[in-house]
Amino acid sequence: MTDTNVKDPARSKEQITTDPSKPAQRMGAGSMTLTLTPWLIGAVLLAILPFVFTSNSALTIMNQMWITVIFALAYNMLLGQGGMLSFGHAVYAGVGGFACMHIMNASDFFASFPLPVLPIFGGLFGMGLALIVGSFSTRSAGTVFAMISLGVGELIAASSVIVVAFFGGEEGISGDRTYAMPFFGNEFLQQIDVYYLISFWVIVSAALMYLWSRTPVGRMANAVRDNPERAEFLGYSARWVRFYSFVASGFFAGIAGGLFAINYEILTEENLNTASSGIILLVTFLGGVGFFFGPIIGAIVFTLVQTVLSLETDLWAFYAGTLFVATVMFFPGGLAGLMMMHVPAFKLGKAGYLVRPYIRTLIPAAIGTLGLCALVEMTFHVRHAATGDTQMTLFWIPFDSHAILPWVIAAAIALIGLGIARATTPALRDAWNEANTAGDRS
Amino acid sequence: MSVPALQLEGLKKSFGKAEIIRGVDLEIGRGERHAVIGPNGAGKSTLFNLITARFAPTEGKVRLHGEDLSGLQPFQINRKGLSRSFQITNIFPRMTVFENVRCALLWAQGYRYSFWNLVNRSRQLTESTDAILDQINLSERRDLPAGTLSYAEQRALEIGITIAGGADVIMLDEPTAGMSHSETDYITELILKVTEGKTLVMVEHDMGVVFNLADRISVLVYGEIIATGKPADVRGDPRVQEAYLGEALETEQ
């Protein structure tokens, strides 16, 4: 790069951006409407979804989904925004949840406030635990932090069978949410009441977490993630920046725990253990750690896989795991990153270039993948079905899993589907490059 | 004479048995532009790291405006008004250019660890960030991720981040390392512009830059300062010529 190249922007600046204070105004005024829109859409969606999906099981799924959304967003305050990989974050949600169960069982105290307030106590307990653990775990990020989080997580999960008074041993702790003070006459007897309680907290928590990312300490969390040393030479202690993120994350995890307590009215060791911590890592990463809304998508997709797919097949965890590995390998930005990849093409007005190539590649790929799944399911059936049971049903087609023909068909579908997808990939790549290139290349 | 901006007293640093800095005494006055030069491996960067507490000294003291800095962390020293850049570009690559500079302003503008202020609601913060961007000629690159800038632009951003907080002692570690001649001229001009009225301490290899910028020069050889003085005096010092400069001047020509 030459001297003139470096200096030119400054000289031409007068001609292009007219008023130096304009960006400031634009940010101040424009962002209000721009940033409010997704929140309003979100709130409206939350409000009307129960009228679209009216069944009780749909409500159950959505309740679980929104709780996972809060938990995943809280987790991403660490992973995505602060660069801290935690393997034991379930304990903050879990302890918040257990605390809420105990409050539910302290009938006099519980009867003195309405139920929607309860998650705040969960948040405070989650935050309290994060204050203690964070005081020593946030000294460094990276492997040390990850190992401490794993150790503390295991420690607390293991103590659930020792400290029976608090964690209730193997049965866990259960309670009854309806003993709270009625909230405008509502005692939260029905699932739908709980749904709106959770929806309220999703919006509030997500908004607060979003705002947090716009505060000085939230911005510095990004800086510390990118380059802790540089942040230190700007007057910020990387350790304290991490600590504040950690405590805030603990608070929102605790809120999620409190909502879990309200929704299920029982907490067990399962809410604390490494498997739960692993799942929230998976959910967050699947959705995409690089964008604020990534964990929301991750929570929705994962909960659907976990609930809807698990009704269809015993192997849902296998597919979820495969999806996760594929995401990590091919789309490190997660589903959100995958979506945001298309923004440049839309901005150039060339997204239409992608439709046909996508159809040509993705539909055969999807069919081929289903063929692969069929092979997996058939193998599973042959190995695990009761002896003599050779009949199975796949995609509404009943057949004999010990016969040759279904295997040949499934393998052929997989091979042909993936083969076509592979053959059309170069065309898709060309279309992609075309769609992401501005104009006629002047 | 008033209290020097920066004062090194018998500063020593050893890594195991290797003595890298072997007793450095130096006083740098307020508003002075001071260059530390020396052959490769003389310990220039180590000296920088000792002053800014990236490393703890084995012996000796660093005083900033007369105040002893022993035992302070880098972020505490920064808050006292000493800011540094790095030899290897050290920015926040995934954040935008604008955010890089804004982060450098947060502490100085008193935001500390607050989570009750929204950064883009503060007109003052945005305006001072844009002013700095204007100063380092990066306004056009405002919203690009810093990692996508050209090398010279990243170096300019590095300097911008270093001066943004308004520190009065600025330390630059080889600001022109790895640059072409024209880029070097550009950065030199930029340094002159942004450090006006401030104390500047820099490590530099390019003799042209050193003689252009520095009021005084210290020559560091094998962890000791063998000469300190005005550029002309240092250039004439036979010991310096023997140890370093003669050779460097020859290669310059």
XYZ file of C-alpha atoms in Angstrom:
695
model
C 0.000 0.000 0.000
C 1.353 3.390 -0.870
C 1.448 6.629 0.987
C -1.314 8.191 -1.054
C -3.578 5.271 -0.421
C -3.311 5.725 3.284
C -3.804 9.443 3.233
C -6.462 9.676 0.609
C -9.358 8.611 2.811
C -8.637 11.579 5.034
C -8.606 14.014 2.158
C -11.623 12.619 0.424
C -13.432 12.387 3.734
C -14.676 15.964 3.422
C -16.417 15.078 0.207
C -17.990 11.827 1.254
C -19.070 12.103 4.877
C -20.160 15.671 5.293
C -20.733 16.256 8.964
C -18.533 14.531 11.545
C -21.337 14.594 14.090
C -23.724 12.856 11.717
C -22.733 9.303 12.641
C -23.456 10.183 16.233
C -26.929 11.421 15.397
C -27.589 8.477 13.178
C -26.635 6.092 15.944
C -28.667 7.928 18.541
C -31.899 8.390 16.651
C -32.007 5.609 14.090
C -31.067 2.811 16.415
C -34.093 3.364 18.631
C -36.576 2.237 15.996
C -34.141 -0.197 14.434
C -33.384 -2.038 17.641
C -36.915 -1.952 19.010
C -38.489 -3.706 16.014
C -37.112 -7.232 16.630
C -38.155 -6.987 20.284
C -41.688 -6.002 19.408
C -41.913 -8.790 16.841
C -40.564 -11.200 19.436
C -43.088 -10.086 22.038
C -45.998 -10.384 19.610
C -44.831 -13.833 18.511
C -44.580 -14.972 22.108
C -48.085 -13.708 22.747
C -49.765 -15.360 19.756
C -47.895 -18.655 19.559
C -50.212 -20.417 22.041
C -53.128 -19.594 19.733
C -51.324 -21.217 16.816
C -50.057 -24.260 18.662
C -52.871 -24.953 21.047
C -52.067 -28.448 22.268
C -50.760 -29.019 25.752
C -47.634 -30.713 24.481
C -46.856 -27.693 22.304
C -47.081 -25.495 25.407
C -44.764 -27.837 27.264
C -42.270 -27.697 24.420
C -42.431 -23.915 24.181
C -41.994 -23.479 27.919
C -38.885 -25.590 27.790
C -37.712 -23.707 24.722
C -37.958 -20.246 26.282
C -36.237 -21.402 29.472
C -33.423 -22.778 27.327
C -33.313 -19.466 25.438
C -32.605 -17.549 28.645
C -30.050 -20.082 29.799
C -28.291 -20.148 26.424
C -28.183 -16.350 26.222
C -26.718 -16.253 29.725
C -24.181 -18.862 28.703
C -23.235 -16.851 25.653
C -22.410 -13.855 27.830
C -19.446 -15.988 28.798
C -18.675 -17.954 25.655
C -19.487 -15.572 22.836
C -19.047 -12.198 24.451
C -16.416 -12.889 27.066
C -14.428 -15.702 25.488
C -14.864 -17.955 28.522
C -15.593 -21.617 27.827
C -17.483 -23.037 30.799
C -18.108 -26.748 31.261
C -20.135 -26.343 34.410
C -22.650 -23.604 33.882
C -25.645 -25.766 34.744
C -24.858 -25.373 38.440
C -25.759 -21.653 38.422
C -29.130 -22.361 36.857
C -29.506 -25.427 39.071
C -28.697 -23.687 42.326
C -31.033 -20.835 41.379
C -33.724 -23.425 40.706
C -33.140 -25.301 43.952
C -33.275 -22.033 45.882
C -36.632 -21.298 44.258
C -37.916 -24.765 45.205
C -37.004 -24.103 48.840
C -38.753 -20.746 48.708
C -41.834 -22.510 47.281
C -41.732 -24.864 50.237
C -41.333 -22.040 52.758
C -45.052 -21.504 52.607
C -45.433 -18.313 54.676
C -42.696 -16.484 52.829
C -43.812 -17.871 49.468
C -47.368 -16.710 50.077
C -46.154 -13.147 50.637
C -45.321 -12.368 46.997
C -46.744 -13.293 43.590
C -45.182 -16.102 41.574
C -43.728 -13.982 38.728
C -41.298 -12.467 41.256
C -39.844 -15.848 42.182
C -37.258 -16.075 39.352
C -35.517 -12.988 40.763
C -34.604 -15.080 43.803
C -33.260 -17.742 41.473
C -31.216 -15.056 39.781
C -29.856 -13.759 43.070
C -28.812 -17.222 44.217
C -27.210 -17.989 40.856
C -25.434 -14.665 41.087
C -24.324 -15.331 44.644
C -22.729 -18.611 43.646
C -21.136 -16.928 40.617
C -19.718 -14.226 42.915
C -17.976 -16.882 44.971
C -16.759 -19.080 42.122
C -15.952 -16.150 39.843
C -13.708 -14.586 42.476
C -11.123 -17.260 41.757
C -12.100 -18.770 38.398
C -11.995 -15.608 36.292
C -8.337 -14.838 36.907
C -7.564 -16.244 33.512
C -9.637 -17.362 30.564
C -8.789 -20.311 28.345
C -7.952 -23.745 29.656
C -7.599 -22.716 33.296
C -11.074 -21.220 33.376
C -12.537 -24.207 31.538
C -10.955 -26.666 33.963
C -12.055 -24.743 37.052
C -15.602 -24.529 35.682
C -15.601 -28.273 35.071
C -14.200 -28.987 38.535
C -16.622 -26.719 40.350
C -19.502 -28.090 38.302
C -18.613 -31.658 39.187
C -18.059 -30.684 42.806
C -21.492 -29.153 43.202
C -23.208 -31.920 41.215
C -21.503 -34.502 43.426
C -22.474 -32.674 46.605
C -26.120 -32.950 45.596
C -26.194 -36.437 47.089
C -24.231 -35.290 50.146
C -25.976 -32.033 51.030
C -29.382 -33.674 51.049
C -30.969 -30.812 52.988
C -30.476 -28.440 50.074
C -30.403 -30.711 47.029
C -32.775 -33.403 48.260
C -30.533 -36.327 47.381
C -31.617 -38.594 44.574
C -35.285 -37.649 44.528
C -34.480 -33.969 44.328
C -36.762 -31.259 45.699
C -40.316 -30.734 44.620
C -42.878 -28.078 45.470
C -46.121 -26.447 44.464
C -46.137 -23.143 42.613
C -49.776 -22.463 43.346
C -49.104 -21.596 46.998
C -47.808 -18.179 45.970
C -49.820 -15.057 46.484
C -52.389 -14.910 43.666
C -51.245 -12.606 40.874
C -54.303 -10.575 39.870
C -56.348 -13.562 40.904
C -54.239 -16.008 38.894
C -52.756 -18.948 40.744
C -50.867 -20.398 37.788
C -52.781 -23.638 37.855
C -52.603 -24.078 34.106
C -49.775 -24.524 31.680
C -50.894 -21.482 29.671
C -50.499 -19.193 32.705
C -46.999 -20.465 33.213
C -46.339 -19.953 29.517
C -47.042 -16.245 29.762
C -45.024 -15.939 32.948
C -42.044 -17.511 31.176
C -42.622 -15.408 28.055
C -42.519 -12.263 30.150
C -39.204 -13.299 31.644
C -37.753 -14.263 28.267
C -38.379 -10.800 26.889
C -37.128 -9.037 30.026
C -34.017 -11.197 30.405
C -33.101 -11.115 26.726
C -33.540 -7.337 26.621
C -31.428 -6.866 29.743
C -28.715 -9.152 28.403
C -28.753 -7.293 25.109
C -28.465 -3.965 26.884
C -25.651 -5.367 28.996
C -23.684 -6.035 25.829
C -24.010 -2.324 25.005
C -22.624 -1.071 28.322
C -18.990 -0.162 28.941
C -18.342 -3.391 30.815
C -20.133 -5.393 28.105
C -18.058 -3.779 25.369
C -14.888 -4.412 27.329
C -15.894 -8.073 27.649
C -15.516 -8.239 23.857
C -12.187 -6.456 24.071
C -10.921 -8.823 26.744
C -12.116 -11.790 24.680
C -10.209 -10.555 21.628
C -7.062 -9.423 23.383
C -6.867 -9.433 27.177
C -3.399 -7.978 27.255
C -4.318 -4.945 25.183
C -7.347 -4.355 27.383
C -5.055 -4.217 30.409
C -3.018 -1.502 28.743
C -6.207 0.496 28.270
C -6.845 0.710 31.981
C -9.126 -2.313 32.363
C -8.273 -5.340 34.438
C -9.114 -8.327 32.249
C -9.863 -10.283 35.378
C -12.465 -7.873 36.708
C -14.119 -7.509 33.324
C -14.454 -11.310 33.203
C -15.680 -11.360 36.764
C -18.519 -8.917 36.077
C -19.569 -10.885 32.981
C -19.458 -14.085 34.978
C -21.598 -12.710 37.787
C -24.144 -11.281 35.349
C -24.251 -14.578 33.498
C -24.789 -16.380 36.802
C -27.732 -14.087 37.520
C -29.514 -14.830 34.251
C -28.718 -18.535 34.488
C -30.361 -18.404 37.922
C -33.446 -16.765 36.378
C -33.636 -19.677 33.930
C -33.308 -22.064 36.885
C -36.110 -20.286 38.718
C -38.366 -20.605 35.686
C -37.480 -24.273 35.451
C -38.580 -24.663 39.078
C -41.885 -22.933 38.336
C -42.502 -24.931 35.170
C -41.603 -28.423 36.392
C -42.058 -28.001 40.151
C -39.152 -30.382 40.713
C -35.372 -30.119 40.540
C -32.949 -33.006 40.721
C -29.273 -33.688 40.369
C -29.875 -33.715 36.615
C -30.189 -29.936 36.661
C -26.648 -29.602 37.954
C -24.627 -32.249 36.231
C -22.073 -32.076 33.461
C -24.539 -33.419 30.905
C -26.763 -30.371 31.390
C -23.724 -28.101 31.208
C -22.667 -29.849 28.027
C -26.085 -29.452 26.467
C -26.154 -25.707 27.008
C -22.706 -25.434 25.422
C -24.011 -27.463 22.487
C -27.167 -25.354 22.188
C -25.220 -22.106 22.249
C -22.621 -23.243 19.776
C -25.221 -24.727 17.449
C -27.032 -21.388 17.366
C -23.847 -19.410 16.927
C -21.771 -17.634 19.539
C -20.864 -14.699 17.313
C -24.285 -13.083 17.288
C -26.533 -12.043 20.110
C -29.530 -13.913 18.667
C -27.500 -17.054 17.930
C -28.299 -18.833 21.213
C -32.005 -18.090 20.699
C -31.968 -20.001 17.411
C -29.865 -22.727 18.985
C -32.317 -23.130 21.855
C -35.303 -23.304 19.516
C -33.712 -25.803 17.127
C -32.255 -27.968 19.852
C -35.461 -28.097 21.879
C -37.360 -29.101 18.754
C -34.835 -31.836 18.011
C -34.953 -32.950 21.619
C -38.745 -33.029 21.912
C -40.252 -33.559 18.471
C -37.527 -35.757 17.030
C -37.264 -37.810 20.194
C -40.893 -38.821 19.702
C -40.006 -40.169 16.265
C -36.779 -41.971 17.008
C -34.730 -43.310 19.892
C -31.638 -42.100 18.127
C -32.404 -38.375 18.391
C -29.277 -37.734 20.448
C -27.227 -39.324 17.686
C -28.673 -36.919 15.138
C -28.301 -33.948 17.476
C -24.668 -34.893 18.004
C -24.089 -35.261 14.263
C -25.704 -31.884 13.668
C -23.441 -30.376 16.303
C -20.269 -31.893 14.848
C -21.266 -30.809 11.350
C -21.900 -27.272 12.623
C -18.566 -27.071 14.393
C -16.721 -28.436 11.367
C -18.413 -26.610 8.512
C -20.146 -23.604 10.050
C -18.194 -22.425 13.081
C -20.483 -19.385 13.159
C -23.399 -21.677 13.949
C -26.891 -21.323 12.503
C -26.848 -17.588 13.120
C -23.567 -17.309 11.258
C -25.061 -19.328 8.435
C -27.966 -16.894 8.216
C -25.823 -13.796 8.467
C -23.564 -15.097 5.684
C -26.369 -14.231 3.314
C -26.665 -10.611 4.336
C -24.095 -9.324 1.799
C -25.936 -11.052 -1.045
C -29.217 -9.472 0.073
C -27.573 -6.073 0.353
C -26.298 -6.416 -3.182
C -29.787 -7.402 -4.278
C -28.446 -10.670 -5.649
C -29.933 -13.173 -3.220
C -32.171 -14.398 -6.048
C -29.112 -15.828 -7.789
C -28.897 -18.368 -4.997
C -32.429 -19.795 -5.037
C -32.089 -22.232 -7.909
C -28.609 -23.519 -7.050
C -29.774 -23.997 -3.472
C -32.762 -26.031 -4.621
C -30.558 -28.107 -6.909
C -28.071 -28.894 -4.164
C -29.955 -28.842 -0.892
C -32.987 -30.918 -1.850
C -30.931 -33.863 -3.165
C -28.665 -33.456 -0.138
C -31.660 -33.587 2.194
C -33.077 -36.654 0.450
C -29.663 -38.338 0.523
C -29.322 -37.547 4.218
C -32.736 -39.072 4.885
C -31.512 -42.155 3.047
C -28.518 -42.295 5.363
C -30.807 -41.879 8.371
C -32.907 -44.758 7.073
C -29.811 -46.971 6.998
C -28.968 -45.911 10.557
C -32.512 -46.610 11.757
C -32.577 -50.007 10.051
C -29.255 -50.987 11.561
C -30.553 -49.951 14.957
C -33.745 -51.956 14.429
C -31.877 -55.074 13.357
C -29.567 -54.848 16.370
C -32.006 -53.800 19.070
C -35.532 -54.898 18.235
C -36.901 -57.880 20.113
C -35.989 -61.201 18.488
C -38.477 -62.177 15.863
C -39.652 -58.604 15.399
C -38.550 -57.812 11.885
C -41.304 -55.353 10.975
C -40.469 -51.667 11.147
C -42.007 -48.464 9.835
C -39.972 -45.659 8.388
C -41.401 -42.527 6.797
C -44.871 -44.091 7.031
C -43.721 -47.171 5.032
C -43.906 -50.517 6.828
C -41.342 -53.102 5.738
C -39.220 -56.047 6.866
C -35.879 -54.828 8.197
C -34.256 -58.199 7.576
C -34.996 -58.210 3.871
C -32.438 -57.058 1.342
C -34.622 -54.788 -0.766
C -35.189 -51.965 1.789
C -31.456 -51.788 2.382
C -30.748 -51.497 -1.312
C -33.378 -48.794 -1.733
C -32.155 -46.779 1.250
C -28.523 -47.053 0.146
C -29.447 -46.084 -3.395
C -31.387 -43.023 -2.204
C -28.484 -41.980 -0.017
C -25.925 -42.457 -2.780
C -27.929 -40.820 -5.529
C -29.081 -37.912 -3.350
C -25.635 -37.101 -2.021
C -24.125 -37.755 -5.451
C -26.385 -35.189 -7.096
C -25.683 -32.739 -4.291
C -21.998 -33.220 -4.830
C -22.249 -32.765 -8.555
C -24.212 -29.536 -8.199
C -21.975 -28.048 -5.533
C -19.555 -26.325 -7.973
C -22.478 -24.536 -9.607
C -23.678 -23.445 -6.164
C -20.206 -22.161 -5.351
C -20.112 -20.132 -8.564
C -23.543 -18.706 -7.845
C -22.408 -17.861 -4.330
C -19.383 -15.966 -5.601
C -21.497 -14.199 -8.165
C -24.104 -13.214 -5.581
C -21.426 -11.804 -3.297
C -19.653 -9.764 -5.946
C -20.731 -6.171 -6.294
C -22.124 -4.900 -9.583
C -20.401 -5.512 -12.884
C -16.925 -5.357 -11.404
C -16.115 -1.845 -12.592
C 14.145 21.128 37.119
C 10.686 19.739 37.598
C 10.009 16.086 38.331
C 10.867 13.977 35.282
C 7.956 12.302 33.531
C 9.667 8.956 33.674
C 12.553 7.908 35.835
C 14.336 4.553 35.820
C 16.549 3.764 38.785
C 18.977 0.846 38.583
C 16.502 -1.240 36.639
C 17.586 -4.869 36.232
C 15.910 -7.921 34.778
C 17.168 -11.450 34.538
C 15.447 -14.466 33.083
C 17.022 -17.311 34.989
C 20.741 -16.719 34.724
C 20.514 -14.526 31.654
C 20.751 -10.865 32.584
C 18.825 -8.998 29.946
C 18.715 -5.554 31.527
C 21.819 -4.907 33.586
C 21.172 -1.716 35.497
C 19.490 1.081 33.581
C 19.287 4.617 34.925
C 17.396 7.104 32.840
C 15.424 10.289 33.264
C 13.005 11.498 30.659
C 11.678 15.010 31.088
C 8.134 16.163 30.593
C 7.314 16.827 26.968
C 10.529 15.216 25.780
C 10.644 12.892 22.794
C 13.047 10.183 23.720
C 14.193 7.328 21.507
C 15.808 4.134 22.725
C 17.968 2.531 20.081
C 20.326 -0.388 20.083
C 21.229 -3.521 18.183
C 18.920 -6.539 18.086
C 18.727 -8.340 21.386
C 19.955 -5.345 23.356
C 16.852 -5.530 25.541
C 14.883 -2.578 24.202
C 11.534 -4.302 24.224
C 12.305 -5.873 27.591
C 12.978 -2.406 28.949
C 9.583 -1.310 27.639
C 7.924 -4.290 29.227
C 9.574 -3.507 32.552
C 8.376 0.089 32.495
C 4.787 -0.907 31.712
C 4.786 -3.812 34.206
C 4.300 -6.463 31.583
C 7.298 -8.001 33.371
C 8.278 -7.355 36.969
C 11.830 -6.016 37.338
C 14.360 -8.129 39.225
C 15.762 -4.984 40.810
C 15.293 -1.261 40.584
C 12.411 1.130 40.261
C 10.327 2.931 37.728
C 8.863 6.307 38.645
C 6.116 8.034 36.725
C 5.992 11.739 37.593
C 7.973 10.865 40.689
C 5.587 8.126 41.789
C 6.979 4.653 42.320
C 5.247 2.119 40.092
C 6.528 -1.029 41.852
C 3.926 -3.707 42.326
C 1.308 -2.075 40.136
C -0.506 -3.978 37.395
C -0.460 -2.776 33.777
C -4.028 -1.490 34.014
C -3.199 0.510 37.128
C -0.192 2.073 35.447
C -2.304 2.940 32.446
C -4.774 4.727 34.695
C -1.900 6.865 35.988
C -1.330 8.225 32.509
C 1.136 5.937 30.806
C 0.064 4.255 27.607
C 1.978 2.022 25.256
C 1.817 0.412 21.861
C 3.300 -2.912 20.873
C 5.936 -4.078 18.467
C 3.596 -6.702 17.095
C 0.280 -5.142 16.188
C -1.932 -5.557 19.199
C -5.485 -4.500 18.460
C -8.938 -6.071 18.830
C -9.198 -7.728 15.417
C -12.839 -8.837 15.563
C -14.178 -5.488 16.694
C -14.694 -2.532 14.379
C -12.130 0.233 14.086
C -14.562 2.543 15.833
C -15.032 0.145 18.736
C -11.296 -0.357 19.088
C -10.837 3.341 19.713
C -13.961 3.632 21.832
C -12.742 0.896 24.172
C -9.558 2.882 24.626
C -11.623 5.899 25.702
C -13.952 4.200 28.189
C -11.780 4.262 31.268
C -10.399 7.717 30.576
C -13.926 9.104 30.278
C -14.832 7.653 33.643
C -17.058 4.754 32.578
C -15.082 2.218 34.584
C -16.933 -1.109 34.904
C -20.352 0.488 34.683
C -23.299 -1.513 33.430
C -25.848 1.270 33.796
C -24.556 3.354 30.877
C -25.159 2.533 27.243
C -22.096 3.327 25.196
C -23.891 4.409 22.048
C -26.139 6.758 23.984
C -23.167 8.914 24.917
C -22.717 11.680 22.381
C -19.438 12.701 23.974
C -17.983 9.211 23.683
C -18.968 8.892 20.028
C -17.673 12.340 19.202
C -14.310 11.902 20.865
C -13.930 8.515 19.169
C -14.656 10.062 15.791
C -12.211 12.850 16.562
C -9.448 10.319 17.221
C -10.348 8.412 14.053
C -10.097 11.668 12.174
C -6.684 12.336 13.704
C -5.337 8.951 12.621
C -7.055 9.219 9.212
C -9.182 6.127 9.671
C -12.658 7.703 9.557
C -13.286 5.949 6.258
C -12.593 2.600 7.871
C -14.776 3.338 10.877
C -17.130 0.353 10.653
C -14.774 -2.301 9.320
C -13.446 -5.071 11.536
C -9.982 -3.941 12.598
C -8.484 -7.235 11.478
C -9.293 -6.451 7.835
C -7.233 -3.251 7.697
C -3.912 -3.045 5.876
C -0.764 -3.373 7.952
C 0.004 0.354 7.942
C -3.588 1.141 8.886
C -3.454 -1.336 11.755
C -0.283 0.348 12.982
C -2.025 3.710 12.772
C -4.962 2.253 14.710
C -2.554 0.881 17.286
C -1.194 4.401 17.782
C -4.736 5.751 17.917
C -5.669 3.280 20.657
C -2.513 4.183 22.528
C -3.139 7.929 22.542
C -6.939 7.820 22.828
C -7.101 7.614 26.603
C -5.272 10.932 26.869
C -2.222 9.529 28.637
C 0.573 12.075 28.921
C 3.393 9.561 28.631
C 3.207 7.632 25.365
C 5.479 4.682 24.720
C 5.719 3.329 21.202
C 7.513 0.068 20.525
C 8.903 0.122 16.990
C 5.971 1.961 15.421
C 7.444 1.700 11.916
C 8.584 -1.928 12.063
C 8.017 -3.735 8.782
C 6.909 -0.678 6.829
C 7.860 0.680 3.457
C 9.540 4.085 3.189
C 6.376 5.949 2.339
C 4.466 4.241 5.121
C 7.263 5.096 7.525
C 7.056 8.774 6.575
C 3.324 8.652 7.058
C 3.529 7.095 10.517
C 6.323 9.476 11.563
C 4.160 12.430 10.627
C 1.253 10.884 12.481
C 3.325 10.346 15.612
C 4.502 13.959 15.537
C 0.918 15.119 15.211
C -0.702 13.009 17.921
C 1.993 13.239 20.580
C 2.275 16.993 20.538
C 2.857 18.288 24.045
C 3.178 14.775 25.437
C 6.149 12.805 26.634
C 7.115 10.256 24.019
C 9.344 7.265 24.586
C 9.968 5.089 21.586
C 12.007 2.110 20.551
C 12.944 2.373 16.932
C 15.232 0.721 14.445
C 14.878 3.206 11.618
C 17.556 5.831 12.167
C 15.797 8.267 9.870
C 12.727 8.193 12.106
C 14.830 8.493 15.252
C 16.751 11.546 14.104
C 13.548 13.138 12.820
C 11.541 12.642 15.958
C 13.751 12.451 18.996
C 14.933 15.281 21.212
C 17.255 12.876 22.988
C 18.464 9.380 22.282
C 19.597 6.577 24.557
C 21.702 3.778 23.170
C 21.095 0.431 24.793
C 23.688 -2.273 24.271
C 23.619 -5.595 26.100
C 21.206 -4.328 28.726
C 23.097 -1.152 29.542
C 22.719 2.400 28.352
C 26.082 3.381 26.968
C 25.124 6.892 25.922
C 22.287 9.359 26.304
C 22.086 12.748 24.698
C 21.060 14.919 21.801
C 21.011 13.107 18.441
C 24.101 14.964 17.204
C 26.081 14.178 20.368
C 25.092 10.531 20.323
C 26.004 10.268 16.690
C 29.437 11.703 17.494
C 30.077 9.489 20.522
C 32.912 7.082 19.615
C 31.612 4.353 21.916
C 28.244 4.446 20.224
C 29.781 4.405 16.802
C 31.855 1.412 17.767
C 29.021 -0.525 19.352
C 26.226 0.156 16.996
C 25.668 3.335 15.129
C 28.557 3.259 12.674
C 27.406 -0.070 11.439
C 23.794 1.037 11.269
C 24.630 4.285 9.532
C 26.628 2.430 6.964
C 23.785 0.115 6.151
C 21.430 3.096 6.047
C 23.526 4.585 3.255
